[in-house]
PDB file of C-alpha atoms in Angstrom:
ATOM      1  CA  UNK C   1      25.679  -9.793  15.350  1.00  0.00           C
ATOM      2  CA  UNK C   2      22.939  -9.300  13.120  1.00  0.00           C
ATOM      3  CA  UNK C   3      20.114 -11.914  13.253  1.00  0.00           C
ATOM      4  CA  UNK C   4      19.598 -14.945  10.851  1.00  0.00           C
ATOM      5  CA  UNK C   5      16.340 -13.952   8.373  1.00  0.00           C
ATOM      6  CA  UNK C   6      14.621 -16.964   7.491  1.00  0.00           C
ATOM      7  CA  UNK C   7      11.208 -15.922   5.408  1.00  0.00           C
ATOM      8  CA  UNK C   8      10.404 -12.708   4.359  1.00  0.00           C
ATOM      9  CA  UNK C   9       6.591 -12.040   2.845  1.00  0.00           C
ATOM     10  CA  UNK C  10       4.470  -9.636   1.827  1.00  0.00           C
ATOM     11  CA  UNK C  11       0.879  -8.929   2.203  1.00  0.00           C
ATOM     12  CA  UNK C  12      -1.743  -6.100   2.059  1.00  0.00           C
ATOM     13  CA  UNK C  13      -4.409  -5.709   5.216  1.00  0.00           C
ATOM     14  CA  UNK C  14      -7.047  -2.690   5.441  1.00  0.00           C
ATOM     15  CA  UNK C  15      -5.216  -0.149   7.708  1.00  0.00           C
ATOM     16  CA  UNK C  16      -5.773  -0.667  11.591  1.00  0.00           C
ATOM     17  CA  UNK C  17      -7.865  -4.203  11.037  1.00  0.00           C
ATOM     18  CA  UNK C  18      -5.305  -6.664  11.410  1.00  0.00           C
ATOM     19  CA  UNK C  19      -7.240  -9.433  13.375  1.00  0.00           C
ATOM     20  CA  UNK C  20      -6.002 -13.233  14.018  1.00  0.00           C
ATOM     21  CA  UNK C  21      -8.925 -14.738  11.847  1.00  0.00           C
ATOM     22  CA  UNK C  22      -7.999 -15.258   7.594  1.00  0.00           C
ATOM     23  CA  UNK C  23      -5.710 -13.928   5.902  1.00  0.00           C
ATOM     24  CA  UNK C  24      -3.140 -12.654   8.613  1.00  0.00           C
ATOM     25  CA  UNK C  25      -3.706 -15.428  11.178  1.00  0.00           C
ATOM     26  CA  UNK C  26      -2.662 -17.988   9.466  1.00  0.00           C
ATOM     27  CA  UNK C  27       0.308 -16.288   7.311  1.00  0.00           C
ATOM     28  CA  UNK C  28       1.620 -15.988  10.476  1.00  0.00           C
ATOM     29  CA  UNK C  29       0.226 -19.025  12.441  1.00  0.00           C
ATOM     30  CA  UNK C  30       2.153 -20.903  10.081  1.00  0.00           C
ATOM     31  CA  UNK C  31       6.101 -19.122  10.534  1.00  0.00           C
ATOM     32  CA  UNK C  32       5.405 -19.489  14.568  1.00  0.00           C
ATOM     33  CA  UNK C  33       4.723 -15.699  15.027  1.00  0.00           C
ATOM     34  CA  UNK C  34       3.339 -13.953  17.305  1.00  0.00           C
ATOM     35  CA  UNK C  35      -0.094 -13.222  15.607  1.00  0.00           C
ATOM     36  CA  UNK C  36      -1.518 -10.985  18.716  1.00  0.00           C
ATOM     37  CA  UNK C  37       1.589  -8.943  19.183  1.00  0.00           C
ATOM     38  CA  UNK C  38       2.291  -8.753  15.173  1.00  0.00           C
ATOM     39  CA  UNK C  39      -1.749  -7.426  15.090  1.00  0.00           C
ATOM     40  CA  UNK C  40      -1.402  -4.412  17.972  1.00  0.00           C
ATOM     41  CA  UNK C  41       1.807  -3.019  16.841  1.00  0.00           C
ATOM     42  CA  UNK C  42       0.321  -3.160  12.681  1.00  0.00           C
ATOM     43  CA  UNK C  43      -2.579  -1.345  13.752  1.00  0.00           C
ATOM     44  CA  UNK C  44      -1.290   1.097  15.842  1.00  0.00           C
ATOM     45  CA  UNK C  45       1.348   1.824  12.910  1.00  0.00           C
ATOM     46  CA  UNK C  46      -1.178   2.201  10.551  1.00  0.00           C
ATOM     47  CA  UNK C  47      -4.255   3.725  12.320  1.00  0.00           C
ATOM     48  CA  UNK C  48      -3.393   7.187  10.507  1.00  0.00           C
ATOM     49  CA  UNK C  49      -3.962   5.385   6.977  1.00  0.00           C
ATOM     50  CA  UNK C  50      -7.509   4.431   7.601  1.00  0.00           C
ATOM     51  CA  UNK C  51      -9.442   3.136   5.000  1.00  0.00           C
ATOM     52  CA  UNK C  52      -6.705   2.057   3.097  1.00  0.00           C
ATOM     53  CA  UNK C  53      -5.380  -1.112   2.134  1.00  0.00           C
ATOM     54  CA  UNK C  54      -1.714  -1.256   2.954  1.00  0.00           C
ATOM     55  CA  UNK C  55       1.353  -3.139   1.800  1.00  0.00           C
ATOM     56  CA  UNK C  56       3.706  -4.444   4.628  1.00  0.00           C
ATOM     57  CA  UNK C  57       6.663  -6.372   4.211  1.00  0.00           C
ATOM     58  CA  UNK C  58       7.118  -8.762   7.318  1.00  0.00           C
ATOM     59  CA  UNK C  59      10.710 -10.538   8.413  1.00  0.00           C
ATOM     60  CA  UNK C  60      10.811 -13.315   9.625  1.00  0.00           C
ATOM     61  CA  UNK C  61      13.771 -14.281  11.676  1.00  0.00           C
ATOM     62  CA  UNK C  62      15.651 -17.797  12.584  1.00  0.00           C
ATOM     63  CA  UNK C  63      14.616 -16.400  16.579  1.00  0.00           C
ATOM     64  CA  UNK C  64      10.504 -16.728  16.032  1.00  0.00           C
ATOM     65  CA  UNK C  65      10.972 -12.707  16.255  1.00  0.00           C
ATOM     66  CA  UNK C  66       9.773 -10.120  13.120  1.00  0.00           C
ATOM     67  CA  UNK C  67       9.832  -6.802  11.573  1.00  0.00           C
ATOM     68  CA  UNK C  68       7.452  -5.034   9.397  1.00  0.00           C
ATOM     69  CA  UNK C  69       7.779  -2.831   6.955  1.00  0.00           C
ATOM     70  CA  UNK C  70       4.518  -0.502   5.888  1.00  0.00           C
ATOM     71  CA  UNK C  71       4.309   0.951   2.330  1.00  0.00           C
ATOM     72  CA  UNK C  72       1.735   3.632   1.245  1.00  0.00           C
ATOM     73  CA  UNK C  73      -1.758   2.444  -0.056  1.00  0.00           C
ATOM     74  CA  UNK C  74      -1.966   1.446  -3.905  1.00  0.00           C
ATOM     75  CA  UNK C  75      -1.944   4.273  -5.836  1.00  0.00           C
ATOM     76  CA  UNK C  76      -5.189   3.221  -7.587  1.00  0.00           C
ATOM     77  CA  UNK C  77      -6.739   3.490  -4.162  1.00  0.00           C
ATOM     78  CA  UNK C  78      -4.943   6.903  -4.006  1.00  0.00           C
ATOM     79  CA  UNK C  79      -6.414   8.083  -7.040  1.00  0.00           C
ATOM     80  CA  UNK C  80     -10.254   6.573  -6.259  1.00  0.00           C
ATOM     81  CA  UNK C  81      -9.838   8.681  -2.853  1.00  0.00           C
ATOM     82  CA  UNK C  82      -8.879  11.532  -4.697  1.00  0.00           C
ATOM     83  CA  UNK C  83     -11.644  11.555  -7.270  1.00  0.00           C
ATOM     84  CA  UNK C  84     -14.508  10.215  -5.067  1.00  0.00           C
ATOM     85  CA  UNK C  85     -15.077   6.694  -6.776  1.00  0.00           C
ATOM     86  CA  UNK C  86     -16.019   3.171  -5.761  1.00  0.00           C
ATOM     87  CA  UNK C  87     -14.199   1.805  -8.589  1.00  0.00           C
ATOM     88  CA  UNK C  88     -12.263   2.306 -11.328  1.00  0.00           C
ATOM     89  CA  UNK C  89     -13.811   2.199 -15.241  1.00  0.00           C
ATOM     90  CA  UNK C  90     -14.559  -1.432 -16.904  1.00  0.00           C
ATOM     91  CA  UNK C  91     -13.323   0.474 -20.313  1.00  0.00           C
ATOM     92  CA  UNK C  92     -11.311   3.094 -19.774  1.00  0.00           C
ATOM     93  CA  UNK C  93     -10.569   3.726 -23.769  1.00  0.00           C
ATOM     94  CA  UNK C  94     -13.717   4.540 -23.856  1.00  0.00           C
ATOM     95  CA  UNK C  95     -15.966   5.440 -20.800  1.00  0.00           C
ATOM     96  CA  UNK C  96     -13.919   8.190 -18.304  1.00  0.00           C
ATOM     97  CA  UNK C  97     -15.688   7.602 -15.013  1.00  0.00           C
ATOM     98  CA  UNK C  98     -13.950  10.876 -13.215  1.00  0.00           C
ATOM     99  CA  UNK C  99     -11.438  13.588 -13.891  1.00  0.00           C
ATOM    100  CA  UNK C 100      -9.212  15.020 -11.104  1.00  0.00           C
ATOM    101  CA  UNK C 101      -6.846  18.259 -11.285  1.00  0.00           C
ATOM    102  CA  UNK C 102      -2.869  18.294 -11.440  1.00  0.00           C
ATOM    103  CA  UNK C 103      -2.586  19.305  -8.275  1.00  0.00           C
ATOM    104  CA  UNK C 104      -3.868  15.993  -6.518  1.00  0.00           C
ATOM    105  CA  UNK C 105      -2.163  13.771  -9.275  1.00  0.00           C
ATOM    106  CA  UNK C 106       0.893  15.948  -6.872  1.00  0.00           C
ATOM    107  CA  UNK C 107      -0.722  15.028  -4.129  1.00  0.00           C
ATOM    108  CA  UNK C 108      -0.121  11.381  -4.552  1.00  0.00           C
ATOM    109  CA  UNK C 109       3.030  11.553  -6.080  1.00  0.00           C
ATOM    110  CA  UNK C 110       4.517  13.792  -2.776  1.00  0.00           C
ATOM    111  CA  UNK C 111       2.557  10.313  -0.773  1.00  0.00           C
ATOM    112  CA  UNK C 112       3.599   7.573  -3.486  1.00  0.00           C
ATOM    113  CA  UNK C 113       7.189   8.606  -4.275  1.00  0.00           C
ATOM    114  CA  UNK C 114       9.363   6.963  -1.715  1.00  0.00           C
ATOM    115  CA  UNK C 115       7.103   3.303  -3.125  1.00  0.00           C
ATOM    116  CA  UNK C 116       8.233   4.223  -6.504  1.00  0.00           C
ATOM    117  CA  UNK C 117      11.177   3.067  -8.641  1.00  0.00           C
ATOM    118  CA  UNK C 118      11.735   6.758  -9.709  1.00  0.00           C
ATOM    119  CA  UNK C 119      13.414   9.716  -7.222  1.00  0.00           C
ATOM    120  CA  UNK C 120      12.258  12.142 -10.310  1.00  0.00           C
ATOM    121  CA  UNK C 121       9.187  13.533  -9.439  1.00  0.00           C
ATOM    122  CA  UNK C 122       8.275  13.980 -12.958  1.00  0.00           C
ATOM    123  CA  UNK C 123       8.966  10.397 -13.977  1.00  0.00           C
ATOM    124  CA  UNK C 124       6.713   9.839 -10.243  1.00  0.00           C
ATOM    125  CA  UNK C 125       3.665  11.802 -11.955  1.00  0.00           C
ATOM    126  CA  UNK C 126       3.755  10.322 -15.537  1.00  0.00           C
ATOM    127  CA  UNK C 127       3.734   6.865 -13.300  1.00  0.00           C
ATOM    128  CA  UNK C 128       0.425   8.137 -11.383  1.00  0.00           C
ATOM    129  CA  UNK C 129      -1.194   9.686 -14.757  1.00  0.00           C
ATOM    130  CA  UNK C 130      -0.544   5.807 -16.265  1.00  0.00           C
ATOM    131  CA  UNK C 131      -2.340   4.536 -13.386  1.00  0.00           C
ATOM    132  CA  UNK C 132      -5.414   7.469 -13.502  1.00  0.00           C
ATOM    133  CA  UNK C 133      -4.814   6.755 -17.512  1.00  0.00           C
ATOM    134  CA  UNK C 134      -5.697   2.503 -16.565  1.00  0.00           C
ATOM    135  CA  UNK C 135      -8.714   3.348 -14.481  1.00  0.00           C
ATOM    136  CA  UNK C 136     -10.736   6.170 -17.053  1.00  0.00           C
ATOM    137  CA  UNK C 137      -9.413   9.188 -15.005  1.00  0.00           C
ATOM    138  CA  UNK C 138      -8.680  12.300 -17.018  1.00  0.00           C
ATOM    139  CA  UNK C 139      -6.380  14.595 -15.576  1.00  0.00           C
ATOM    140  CA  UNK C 140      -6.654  18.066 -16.311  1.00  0.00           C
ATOM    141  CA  UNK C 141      -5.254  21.422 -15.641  1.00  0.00           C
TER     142      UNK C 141
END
């Protein structure tokens, strides 16, 4: 028989530096997890997306027991990766900070697609130019 859920949450922690102190201690201090054994297995999950800030998606169920659930980084994080920045533009109308080619904004959409609401990969990539579009990216070739 499947087990009762009783909270399910979300948060994002920088890949392989789950710790007990703030935020994840007490997100799960507070359900009655187990905040050493939720730590290990995160970061030995996620020790291949260093440098990232990931999503996970944690279950809680009736049993003190969990599951997690890791998504891929942000795609704005993808996209500063890809074109070398620090940060995104503070007008992107009018001052492009970076460009980057076609073939990375495929790149990110062969990473990003399963995080998507879209299984069309050209729906995926008009998603990701949006986002390079928000930040003052220009994509070309």
């Amino acid at each position: 028989m499947a087990k009762k859920i009783a909270s399910k949450f979300k948060m994002i922690i920088a890949a392989g530096a789950a710790n007990p102190s703030p935020p994840v201690g007490p997100a799960l201090g507070q359900r009655g997890l187990n905040i050493m054994e939720f730590c290990k297995a995160f970061n030995e999950k996620s020790k291949d997306m260093m440098g990232f800030k990931v999503p996970v998606i944690i279950t809680v169920y009736s049993d003190k027991s969990f599951t997690f659930e890791l998504k891929q980084p942000p795609a704005s994080q993808l996209i500063m990766k890809a074109a070398g920045l620090n940060k995104g533009s503070d007008n992107p109308l009018k001052n492009k900070v970076a460009t980057i080619s076609q073939a990375k904004v495929d790149e990110i959409v062969d990473q990003k697609i399963k995080d998507l609401n879209t299984n069309d990969r050209e729906m995926a990539a008009r998603i990701i130019a949006g986002q390079c579009r928000s930040m003052g990216v220009d994509i070309v070739g």
